[in-house]
Coordinates of C-alpha atoms and ligand atoms in Angstrom, one line a residue:
X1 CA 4.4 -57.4 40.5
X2 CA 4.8 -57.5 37.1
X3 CA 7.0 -59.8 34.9
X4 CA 10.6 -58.6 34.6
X5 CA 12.7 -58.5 31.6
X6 CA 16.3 -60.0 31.7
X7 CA 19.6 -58.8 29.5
X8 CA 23.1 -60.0 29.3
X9 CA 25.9 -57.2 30.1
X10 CA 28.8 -58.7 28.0
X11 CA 31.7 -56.5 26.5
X12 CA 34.1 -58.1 23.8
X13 CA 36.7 -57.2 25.6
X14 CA 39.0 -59.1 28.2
X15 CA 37.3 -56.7 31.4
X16 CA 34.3 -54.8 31.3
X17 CA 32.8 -51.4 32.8
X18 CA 35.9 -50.2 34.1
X19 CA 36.9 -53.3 36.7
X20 CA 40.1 -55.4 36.1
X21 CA 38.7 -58.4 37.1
X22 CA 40.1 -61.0 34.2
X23 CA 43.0 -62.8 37.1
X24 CA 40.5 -64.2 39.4
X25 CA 40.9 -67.8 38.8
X26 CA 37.3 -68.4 37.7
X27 CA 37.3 -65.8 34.8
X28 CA 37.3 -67.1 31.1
X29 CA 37.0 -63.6 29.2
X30 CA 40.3 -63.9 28.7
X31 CA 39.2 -65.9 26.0
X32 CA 36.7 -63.3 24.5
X33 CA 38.9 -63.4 21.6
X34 CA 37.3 -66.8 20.9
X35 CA 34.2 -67.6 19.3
X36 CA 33.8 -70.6 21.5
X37 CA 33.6 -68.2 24.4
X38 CA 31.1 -66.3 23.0
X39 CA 28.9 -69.8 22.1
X40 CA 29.2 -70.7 25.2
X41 CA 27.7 -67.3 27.0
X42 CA 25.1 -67.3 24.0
X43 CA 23.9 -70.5 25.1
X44 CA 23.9 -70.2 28.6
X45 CA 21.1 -67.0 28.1
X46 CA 19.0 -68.7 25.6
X47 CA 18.9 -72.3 27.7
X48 CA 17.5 -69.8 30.7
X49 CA 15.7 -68.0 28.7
X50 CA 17.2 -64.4 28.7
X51 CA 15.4 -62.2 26.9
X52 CA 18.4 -60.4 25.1
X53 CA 22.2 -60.9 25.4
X54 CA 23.8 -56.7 25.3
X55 CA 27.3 -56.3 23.8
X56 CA 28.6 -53.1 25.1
X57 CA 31.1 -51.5 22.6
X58 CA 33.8 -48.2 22.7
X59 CA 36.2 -47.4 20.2
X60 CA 38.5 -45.3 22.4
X61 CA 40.9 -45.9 25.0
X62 CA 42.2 -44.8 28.6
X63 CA 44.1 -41.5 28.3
X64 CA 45.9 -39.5 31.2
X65 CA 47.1 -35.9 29.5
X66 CA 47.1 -37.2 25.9
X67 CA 49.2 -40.4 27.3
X68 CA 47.8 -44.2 27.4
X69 CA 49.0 -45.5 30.7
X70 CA 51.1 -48.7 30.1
X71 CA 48.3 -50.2 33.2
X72 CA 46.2 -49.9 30.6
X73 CA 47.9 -52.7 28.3
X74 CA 48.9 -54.3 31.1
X75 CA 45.6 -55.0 32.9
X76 CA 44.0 -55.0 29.4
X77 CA 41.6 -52.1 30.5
X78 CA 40.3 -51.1 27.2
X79 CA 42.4 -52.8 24.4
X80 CA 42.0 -55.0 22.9
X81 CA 38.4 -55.7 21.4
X82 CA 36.6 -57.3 19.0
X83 CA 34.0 -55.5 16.7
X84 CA 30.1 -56.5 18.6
X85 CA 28.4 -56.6 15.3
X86 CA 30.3 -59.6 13.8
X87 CA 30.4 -61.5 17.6
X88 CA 26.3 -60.8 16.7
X89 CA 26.6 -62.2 13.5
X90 CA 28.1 -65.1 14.2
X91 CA 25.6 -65.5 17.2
X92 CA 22.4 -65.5 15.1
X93 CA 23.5 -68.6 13.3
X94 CA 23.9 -70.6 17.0
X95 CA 20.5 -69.1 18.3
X96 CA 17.0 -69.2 17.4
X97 CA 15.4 -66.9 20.4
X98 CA 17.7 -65.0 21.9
X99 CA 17.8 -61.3 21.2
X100 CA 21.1 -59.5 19.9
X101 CA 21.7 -56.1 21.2
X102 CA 24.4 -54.4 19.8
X103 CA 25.8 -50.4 20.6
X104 CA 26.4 -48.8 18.0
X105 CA 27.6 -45.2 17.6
X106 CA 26.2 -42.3 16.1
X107 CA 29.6 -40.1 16.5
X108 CA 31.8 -42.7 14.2
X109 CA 29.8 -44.3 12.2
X110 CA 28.4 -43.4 8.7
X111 CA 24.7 -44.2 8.8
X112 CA 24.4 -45.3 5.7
X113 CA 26.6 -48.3 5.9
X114 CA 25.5 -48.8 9.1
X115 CA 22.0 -48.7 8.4
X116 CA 22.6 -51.8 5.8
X117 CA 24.4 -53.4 8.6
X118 CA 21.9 -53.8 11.0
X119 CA 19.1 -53.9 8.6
X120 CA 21.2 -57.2 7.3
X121 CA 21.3 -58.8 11.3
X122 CA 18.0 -58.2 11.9
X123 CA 16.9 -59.7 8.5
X124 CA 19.1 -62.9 9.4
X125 CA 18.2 -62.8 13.2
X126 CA 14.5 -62.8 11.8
X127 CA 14.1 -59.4 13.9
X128 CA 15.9 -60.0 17.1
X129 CA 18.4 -57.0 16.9
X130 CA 18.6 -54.3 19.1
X131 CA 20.5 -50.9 18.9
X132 CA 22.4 -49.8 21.7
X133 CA 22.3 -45.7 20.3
X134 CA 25.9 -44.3 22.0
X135 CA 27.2 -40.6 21.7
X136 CA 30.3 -42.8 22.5
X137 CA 31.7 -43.1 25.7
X138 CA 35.5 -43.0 24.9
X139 CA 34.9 -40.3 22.4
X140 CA 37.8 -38.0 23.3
X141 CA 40.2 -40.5 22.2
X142 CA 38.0 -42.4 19.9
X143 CA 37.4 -39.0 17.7
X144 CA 41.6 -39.1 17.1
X145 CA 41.4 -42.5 15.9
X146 CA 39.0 -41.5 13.4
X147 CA 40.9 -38.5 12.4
X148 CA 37.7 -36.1 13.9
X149 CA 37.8 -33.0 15.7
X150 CA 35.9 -33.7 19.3
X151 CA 32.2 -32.9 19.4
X152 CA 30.9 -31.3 22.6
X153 CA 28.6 -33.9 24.9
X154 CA 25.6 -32.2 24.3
X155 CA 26.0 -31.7 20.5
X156 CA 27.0 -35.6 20.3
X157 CA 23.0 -35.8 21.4
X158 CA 22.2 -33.6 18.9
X159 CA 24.1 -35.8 16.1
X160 CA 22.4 -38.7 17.7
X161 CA 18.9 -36.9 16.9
X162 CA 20.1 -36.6 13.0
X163 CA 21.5 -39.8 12.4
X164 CA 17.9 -41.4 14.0
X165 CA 16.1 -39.3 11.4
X166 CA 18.4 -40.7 8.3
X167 CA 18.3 -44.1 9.4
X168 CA 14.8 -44.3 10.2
X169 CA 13.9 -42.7 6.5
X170 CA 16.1 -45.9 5.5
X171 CA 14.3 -48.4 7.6
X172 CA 11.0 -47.7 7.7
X173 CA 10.2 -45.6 4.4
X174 CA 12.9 -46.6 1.8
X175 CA 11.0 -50.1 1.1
X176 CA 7.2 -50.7 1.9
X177 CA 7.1 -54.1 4.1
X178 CA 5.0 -55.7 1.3
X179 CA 7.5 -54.7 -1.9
X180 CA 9.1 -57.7 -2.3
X181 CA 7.1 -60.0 -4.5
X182 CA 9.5 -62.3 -5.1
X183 CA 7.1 -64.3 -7.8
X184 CA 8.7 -65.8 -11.0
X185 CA 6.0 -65.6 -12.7
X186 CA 5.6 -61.5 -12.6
X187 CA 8.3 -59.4 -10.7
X188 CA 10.5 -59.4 -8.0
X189 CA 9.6 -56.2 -6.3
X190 CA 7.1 -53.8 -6.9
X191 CA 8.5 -50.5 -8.3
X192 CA 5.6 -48.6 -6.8
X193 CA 6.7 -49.5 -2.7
X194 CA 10.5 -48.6 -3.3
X195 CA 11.4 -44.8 -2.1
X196 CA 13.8 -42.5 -3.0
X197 CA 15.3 -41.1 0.3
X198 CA 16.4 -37.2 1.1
X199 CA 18.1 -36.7 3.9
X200 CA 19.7 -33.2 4.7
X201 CA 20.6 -32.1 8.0
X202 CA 22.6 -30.6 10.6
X203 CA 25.3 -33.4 10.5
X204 CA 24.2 -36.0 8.0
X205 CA 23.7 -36.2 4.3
X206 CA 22.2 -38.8 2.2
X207 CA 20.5 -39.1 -1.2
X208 CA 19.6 -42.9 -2.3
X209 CA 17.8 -45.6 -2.3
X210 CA 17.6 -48.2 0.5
X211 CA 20.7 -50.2 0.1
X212 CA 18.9 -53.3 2.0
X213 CA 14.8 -54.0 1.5
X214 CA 12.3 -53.3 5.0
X215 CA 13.5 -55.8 7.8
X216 CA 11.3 -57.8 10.4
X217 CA 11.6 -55.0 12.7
X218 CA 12.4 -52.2 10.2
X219 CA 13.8 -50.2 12.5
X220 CA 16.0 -53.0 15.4
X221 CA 14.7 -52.2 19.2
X222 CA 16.3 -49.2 20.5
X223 CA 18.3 -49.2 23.3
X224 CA 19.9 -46.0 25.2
X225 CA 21.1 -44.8 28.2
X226 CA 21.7 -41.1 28.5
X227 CA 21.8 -39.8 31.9
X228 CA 22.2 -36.3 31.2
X229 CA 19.6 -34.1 30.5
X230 CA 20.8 -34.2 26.8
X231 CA 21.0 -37.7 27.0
X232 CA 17.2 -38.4 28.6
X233 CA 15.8 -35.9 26.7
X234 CA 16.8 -38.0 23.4
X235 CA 15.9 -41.5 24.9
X236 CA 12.7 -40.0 26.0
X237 CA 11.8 -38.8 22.4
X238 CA 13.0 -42.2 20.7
X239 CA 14.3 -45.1 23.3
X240 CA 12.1 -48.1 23.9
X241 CA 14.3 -49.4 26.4
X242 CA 16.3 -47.0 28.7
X243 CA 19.4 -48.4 30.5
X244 CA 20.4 -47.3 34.4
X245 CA 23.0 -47.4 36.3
X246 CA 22.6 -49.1 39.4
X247 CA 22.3 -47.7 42.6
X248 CA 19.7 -47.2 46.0
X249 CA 15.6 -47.7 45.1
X250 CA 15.6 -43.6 46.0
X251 CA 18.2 -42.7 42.9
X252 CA 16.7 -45.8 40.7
X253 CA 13.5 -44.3 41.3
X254 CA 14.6 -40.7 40.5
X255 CA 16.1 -41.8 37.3
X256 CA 13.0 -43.7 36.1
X257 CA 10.5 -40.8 36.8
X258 CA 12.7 -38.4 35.0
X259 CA 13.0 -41.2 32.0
X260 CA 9.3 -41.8 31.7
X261 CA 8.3 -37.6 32.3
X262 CA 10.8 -37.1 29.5
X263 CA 8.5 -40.0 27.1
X264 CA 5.6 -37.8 28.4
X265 CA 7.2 -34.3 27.4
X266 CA 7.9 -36.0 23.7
X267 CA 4.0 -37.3 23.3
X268 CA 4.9 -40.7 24.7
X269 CA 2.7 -43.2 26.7
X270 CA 5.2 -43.3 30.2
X271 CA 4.7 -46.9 30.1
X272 CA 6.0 -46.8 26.4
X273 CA 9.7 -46.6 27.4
X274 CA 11.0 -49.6 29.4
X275 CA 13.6 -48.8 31.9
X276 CA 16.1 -51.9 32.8
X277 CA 19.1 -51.2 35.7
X278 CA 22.3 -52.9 35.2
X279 CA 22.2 -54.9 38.7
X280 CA 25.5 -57.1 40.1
X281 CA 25.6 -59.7 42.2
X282 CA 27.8 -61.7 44.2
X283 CA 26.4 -65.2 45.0
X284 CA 27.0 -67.2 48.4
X285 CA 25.5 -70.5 50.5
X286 CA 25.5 -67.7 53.1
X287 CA 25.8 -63.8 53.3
X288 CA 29.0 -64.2 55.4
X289 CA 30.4 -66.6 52.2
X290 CA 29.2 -64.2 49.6
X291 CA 31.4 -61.3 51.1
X292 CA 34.3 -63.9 51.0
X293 CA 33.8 -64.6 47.2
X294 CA 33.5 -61.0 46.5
X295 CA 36.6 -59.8 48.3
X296 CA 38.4 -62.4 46.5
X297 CA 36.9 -60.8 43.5
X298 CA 38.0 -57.5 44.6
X299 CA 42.0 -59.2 45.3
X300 CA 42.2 -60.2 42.0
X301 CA 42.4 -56.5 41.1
X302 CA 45.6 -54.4 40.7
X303 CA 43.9 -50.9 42.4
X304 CA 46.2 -48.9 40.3
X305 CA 44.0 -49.2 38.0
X306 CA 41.5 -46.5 39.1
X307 CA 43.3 -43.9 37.8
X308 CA 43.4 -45.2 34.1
X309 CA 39.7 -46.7 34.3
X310 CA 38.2 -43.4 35.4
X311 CA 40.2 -41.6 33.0
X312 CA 38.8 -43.3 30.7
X313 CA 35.2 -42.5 31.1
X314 CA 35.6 -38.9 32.0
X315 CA 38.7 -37.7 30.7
X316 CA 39.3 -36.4 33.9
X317 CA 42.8 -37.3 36.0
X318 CA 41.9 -38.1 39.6
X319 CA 45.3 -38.4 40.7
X320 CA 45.8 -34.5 39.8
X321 CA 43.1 -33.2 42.3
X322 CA 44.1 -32.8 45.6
X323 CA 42.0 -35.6 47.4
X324 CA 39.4 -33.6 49.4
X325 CA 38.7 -31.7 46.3
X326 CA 34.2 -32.2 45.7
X327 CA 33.3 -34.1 42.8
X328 CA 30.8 -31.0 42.2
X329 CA 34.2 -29.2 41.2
X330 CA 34.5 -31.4 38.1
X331 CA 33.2 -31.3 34.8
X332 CA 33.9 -33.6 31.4
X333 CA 32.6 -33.4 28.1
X334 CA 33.0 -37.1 28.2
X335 CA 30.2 -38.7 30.8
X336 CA 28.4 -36.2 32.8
X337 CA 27.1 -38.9 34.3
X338 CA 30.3 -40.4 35.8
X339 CA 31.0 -37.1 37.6
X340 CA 27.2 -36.2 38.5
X341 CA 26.8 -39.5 40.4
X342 CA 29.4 -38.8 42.9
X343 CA 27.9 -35.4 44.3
X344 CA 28.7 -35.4 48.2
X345 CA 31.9 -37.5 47.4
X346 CA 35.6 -36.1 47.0
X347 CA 37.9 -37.0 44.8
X348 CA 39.7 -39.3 47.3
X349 CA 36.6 -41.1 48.0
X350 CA 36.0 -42.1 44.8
X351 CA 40.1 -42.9 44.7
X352 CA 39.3 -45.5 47.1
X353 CA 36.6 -47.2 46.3
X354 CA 36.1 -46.9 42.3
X355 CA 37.4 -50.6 41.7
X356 CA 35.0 -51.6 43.9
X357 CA 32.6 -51.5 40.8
X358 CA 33.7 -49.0 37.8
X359 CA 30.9 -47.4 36.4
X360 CA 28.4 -49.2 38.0
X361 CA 27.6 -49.5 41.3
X362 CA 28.6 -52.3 44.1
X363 CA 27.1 -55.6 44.0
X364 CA 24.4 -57.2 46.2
X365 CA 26.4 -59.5 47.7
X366 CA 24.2 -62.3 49.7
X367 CA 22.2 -65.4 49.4
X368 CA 19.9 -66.6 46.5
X369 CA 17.3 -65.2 48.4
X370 CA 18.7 -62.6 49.8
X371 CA 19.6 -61.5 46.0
X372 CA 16.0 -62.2 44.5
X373 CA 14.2 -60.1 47.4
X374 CA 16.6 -57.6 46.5
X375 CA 15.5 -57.9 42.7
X376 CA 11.9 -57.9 43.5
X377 CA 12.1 -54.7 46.0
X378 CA 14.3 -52.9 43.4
X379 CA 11.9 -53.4 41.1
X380 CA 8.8 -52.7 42.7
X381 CA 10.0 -49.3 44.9
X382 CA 11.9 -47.9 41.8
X383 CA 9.3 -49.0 38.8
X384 CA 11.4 -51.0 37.1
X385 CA 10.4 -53.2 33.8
X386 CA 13.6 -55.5 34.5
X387 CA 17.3 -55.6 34.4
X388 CA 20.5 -56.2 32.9
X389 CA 22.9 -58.4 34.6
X390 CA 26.0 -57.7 34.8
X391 CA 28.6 -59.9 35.6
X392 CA 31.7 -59.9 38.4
X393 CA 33.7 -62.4 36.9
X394 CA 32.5 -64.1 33.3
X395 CA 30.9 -66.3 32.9
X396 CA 31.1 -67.9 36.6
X397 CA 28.9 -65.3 37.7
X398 CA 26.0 -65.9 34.8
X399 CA 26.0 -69.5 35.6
X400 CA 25.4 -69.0 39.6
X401 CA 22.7 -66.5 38.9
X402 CA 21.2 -69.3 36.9
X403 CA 21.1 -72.2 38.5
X404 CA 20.1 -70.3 42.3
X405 CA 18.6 -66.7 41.9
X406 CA 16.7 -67.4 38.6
X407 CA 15.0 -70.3 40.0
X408 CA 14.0 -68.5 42.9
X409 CA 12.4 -65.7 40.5
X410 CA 10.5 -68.3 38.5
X411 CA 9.1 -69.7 41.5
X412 CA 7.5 -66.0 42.8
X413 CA 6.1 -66.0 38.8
X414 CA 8.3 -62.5 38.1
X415 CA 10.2 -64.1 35.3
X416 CA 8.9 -66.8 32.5
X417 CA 9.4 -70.0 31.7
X418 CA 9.5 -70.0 28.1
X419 CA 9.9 -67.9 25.2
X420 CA 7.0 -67.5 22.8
X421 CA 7.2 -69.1 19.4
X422 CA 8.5 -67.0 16.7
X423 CA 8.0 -63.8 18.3
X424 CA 10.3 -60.7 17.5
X425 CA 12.2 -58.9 20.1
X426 CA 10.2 -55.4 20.4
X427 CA 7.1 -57.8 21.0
X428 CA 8.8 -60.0 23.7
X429 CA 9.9 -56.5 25.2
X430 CA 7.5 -54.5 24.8
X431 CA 4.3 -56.8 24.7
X432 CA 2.9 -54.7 22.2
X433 CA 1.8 -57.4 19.9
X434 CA 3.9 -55.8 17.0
X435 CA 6.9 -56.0 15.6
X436 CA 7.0 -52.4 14.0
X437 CA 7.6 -49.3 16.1
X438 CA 4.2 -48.0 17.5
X439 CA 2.7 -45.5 15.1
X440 CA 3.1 -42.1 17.6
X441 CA 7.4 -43.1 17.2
X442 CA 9.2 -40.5 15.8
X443 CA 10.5 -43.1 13.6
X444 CA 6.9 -43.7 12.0
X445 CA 6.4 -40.5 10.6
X446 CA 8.7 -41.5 7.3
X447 CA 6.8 -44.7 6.4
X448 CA 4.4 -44.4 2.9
Ligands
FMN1 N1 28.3 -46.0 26.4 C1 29.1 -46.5 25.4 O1 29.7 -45.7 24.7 N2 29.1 -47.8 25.0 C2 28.3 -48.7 25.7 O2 28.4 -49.9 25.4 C3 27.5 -48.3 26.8 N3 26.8 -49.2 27.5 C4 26.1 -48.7 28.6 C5 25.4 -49.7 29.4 C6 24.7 -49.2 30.5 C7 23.9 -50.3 31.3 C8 24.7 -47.9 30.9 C9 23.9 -47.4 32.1 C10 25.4 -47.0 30.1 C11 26.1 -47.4 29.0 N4 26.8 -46.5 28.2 C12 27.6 -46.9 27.1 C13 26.9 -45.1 28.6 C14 25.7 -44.3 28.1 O3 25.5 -44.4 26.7 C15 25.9 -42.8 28.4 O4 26.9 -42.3 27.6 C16 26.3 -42.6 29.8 O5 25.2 -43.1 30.6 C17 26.5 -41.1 30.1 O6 25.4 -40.4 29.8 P1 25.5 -38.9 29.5 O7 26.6 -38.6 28.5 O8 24.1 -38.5 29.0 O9 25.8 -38.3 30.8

C-alpha cells in the first residue's frame, strides 16, 4: 500500500462544515478567535508530523428567502470568522515544516492583490503554501457583500480558469527564479529576467509588472475540490491535489476515477493529481464506547439547525418542500454537489439526519483499529493518495487520532515518521523531487 498523505480540516470559525458542535464540553473552537488556539492546533500537526494543516474559508452566510435565521447567530453557524490568510501568517512564524493551505476565492478576490499575497506566504513559509482554488461556497450571499451581481455555478468555473491564467503569468513568468542578484557589488536584479505581464480575458484584466519577485514554489500547491462536472473538469486541467467528500469505497472510488480520467482528458499523468477524502472519526476503548462519545457529540447539537446549515450551502429551503419530495427535484446554483449526493433520498431524509455530519459524511465511529483498517481499506479499494481529517469536536478529536489511530498507521508503515529536511510542500506531496509545477502544467506555459 502506498504511503498516505495527511491534512488538517480546520475552519476559523467557531463550527465547521455545517455541524453546530462548539457546546460539547470538550470543544475549544470557541476560542478560534485566539491565536493561542490556533498555536496550539499548529503544533499538534507538526509534532505528528501532518503533512499540511487546511483552513477552509467562505465569505457568505446562511440565508432562508433573503433572511439570515437568528439560529444562525445563535449557534454561530457561519459568523463570525477570522480571515485564513493572516491565521497562515501568523502560523509560518511558529512552524518550520508544516504546510499552510489556505482557500482562497476566485469569485471575490482581485488576483492581483491576491497574487502578492500568497506569493508573500509562500516566500516567508520558504514554499509551504497551498491554494485552496474556491468558486465560493456561500457565493449567493457572499456576492451581496461584495456589492456583485451572482455568477451562475458553472461560469464561477469559468472565472476560476481566467484568474489561474493571470496569476500563473504573475508567478511563474513575471520574475525568472534566478533575477534577483542581490550583489552589492553590481546589481540587485537583473533587468533582462523581469517581465512585463498582459493579461486580457473573459473576466480579468491586468497590465504590470510582478508586484512580488518568483517564490520558492512560484506558483503555492493547488488545492480543489469541484465535484461537478464544471468543477472536475477545472481540477483535472490544473489541481494537484483534489479534495472528496467522504462517503462508501464504491462512491470514493467513482469520484477518484472521474478525477484522474479528467487529468487524462487535459494531457495529464492520472497519477499527477492527488486525490485526499475528508474522513471523520469518532474514537473509543471499544466500538460500543465510541457510539457513546459520538451520540453525545450528536446531543450537543441544537437540530434546528439543519435548516439554516443546508441553506447555507445550497440556497435551497428544506423546510419548504413537502418531505417525500426526491432530492433529484432540486437544483442550486450554489453546490451541485450538496444536492447530487443525496439522489435516492427525500427531502425529509436528509431533514433528519443532515446534523449527523453537514456536508460531509458520518464518521467511522470504532476502535483505533477498527478506525485504521478502515483508513487502510478506504484507501486501497477507492485509490486514494491520503486524507484530510476532519474533526468532530476541536481539537479533542486531533489529539485522540494522534496518540491511538496514528500510531497504529505508523506501525503498518502507511504513514512516516519524519519530515524531510528542507523540502517544499509540492515535493513532500507530490514526490516529484521539485518544487516548481511539472513542465506539462498549464501553469508552465508562461515561464521565459
Ligand atoms: N468551498 C468553499 O467555498 N470553501 C472551502 O473552504 C471549501 N473547502 C472544501 C473542503 C473539502 C474537503 C471539500 C470536499 C469541499 C470544499 N469546498 C469548499 C467546496 C468545493 O470547493 C466545491 O465548491 C464543492 O465541492 C461543490 O462543488 P461543485 O460546485 O463543483 O458542485
Amino acid at each position: 500500500m502506498r504511503s498516505l498523505k495527511l491534512g488538517l480540516f480546520e475552519n476559523a470559525q467557531t463550527n465547521a462544515s455545517g455541524t453546530a458542535t462548539w457546546r460539547h464540553p470538550d470543544s475549544r473552537r470557541h476560542l478560534f478567535d485566539t491565536l493561542g488556539y490556533w498555536q496550539e492546533v499548529a503544533r499538534l500537526c507538526e509534532d505528528a508530523k501532518l503533512d499540511f494543516l487546511f483552513l477552509a474559508d467562505a465569505w457568505g452566510w446562511s440565508e432562508i428567502n433573503g433572511v439570515r435565521p437568528p439560529i444562525a447567530t445563535e449557534e454561530t453557524l457561519d459568523l463570525p470568522r477570522l480571515d485564513p490568510f493572516v491565521i497562515a501568517s501568523a502560523l509560518l512564524a511558529s512552524t518550520t515544516d508544516l504546510g499552510l493551505v489556505v482557500t482562497g476565492s476566485v469569485l471575490v478576490e482581485p488576483p492581483y492583490a491576491f497574487a502578492r499575497r500568497l506569493a508573500t506566504l509562500d516566500q516567508l513559509s520558504g514554499g509551504r503554501l497551498g491554494w485552496n482554488v474556491v468558486t465560493t461556497g456561500t457565493a449567493d450571499t457572499a456576492v451581496k457583500a461584495f456589492g456583485m451581481d451572482m455568477v451562475a455555478h458553472d461560469d464561477r468555473y469559468a472565472m476560476a480558469e481566467d484568474f489561474l491564467d493571470l496569476v500563473y503569468k504573475y508567478w511563474e513568468g513575471a520574475w525568472e527564479p534566478d533575477a534577483l542578484e542581490k550583489d552589492k557589488a553590481g546589481r540587485f536584479a537583473d533587468p533582462a529576467k523581469v517581465h512585463l505581464v498582459e493579461h486580457r480575458g473573459p473576466y480579468f484584466r491586468s497590465h504590470g509588472y510582478g508586484n512580488t519577485a518568483r517564490s520558492p514554489q512560484g506558483t503555492p500547491v493547488l488545492f480543489q475540490a469541484g465535484a461537478s462536472p464544471a468543477g472536475r473538469r477545472v481540477g483535472g486541467r490544473h489541481g494537484e491535489c483534489m479534495f472528496v467528500g467522504s462517503g462508501s469505497v464504491e462512491q470514493l472510488a467513482g469520484h477518484t476515477r472521474a478525477i484522474r480520467a479528467e487529468a487524462v482528458n487535459a494531457g495529464r499523468k492520472a497519477d499527477e493529481v492527488k486525490v485526499m477524502s475528508a474522513f471523520s472519526c469518532v474514537v473509543g476503548a471499544t466500538t460500543s464506547d465510541a457510539e457513546r462519545r459520538w451520540q453525545r457529540i450528536l446531543d450537543a447539537q441544537r437540530p434546528e439547525v439543519t435548516v439554516a446549515s443546508y441553506a447555507m450551502f445550497t440556497g435551497l429551503d428544506l423546510s419548504s418542500y413537502a418531505p417525500d419530495t426526491p432530492m433529484t427535484e432540486l437544483s442550486t446554483e450554489m453546490s451541485q454537489t450538496q444536492v447530487a449526493r443525496f439522489a435516492g433520498k427525500t427531502v425529509g431524509d436528509v431533514l433528519a439526519d443532515w446534523h449527523t455530519h453537514g456536508v460531509g459524511a458520518r464518521p467511522v465511529v470504532g476502535t483505533a483499529e477498527e478506525i485504521a483498517d478502515e483508513i487502510c481499506a478506504l484507501a486501497e479499494g477507492a485509490d486514494l493518495d491520503g486524507f484530510l481529517l476532519s474533526p468532530t469536536v476541536q481539537p479533542a478529536s486531533t489529539v485522540e487520532f494522534v496518540e491511538s489511530v496514528l500510531p497504529i498507521l505508523r506501525e503498518r508503515g502507511v504513514f512516516r515518521g519524519e519530515y524531510a529536511d528542507g523540502e517544499s510542500l509540492r515535493e513532500r506531496l507530490t514526490g516529484s523531487g521539485d518544487r516548481a509545477l511539472p513542465a506539462g502544467h498549464p501553469a508552465a506555459r508562461h515561464r521565459h
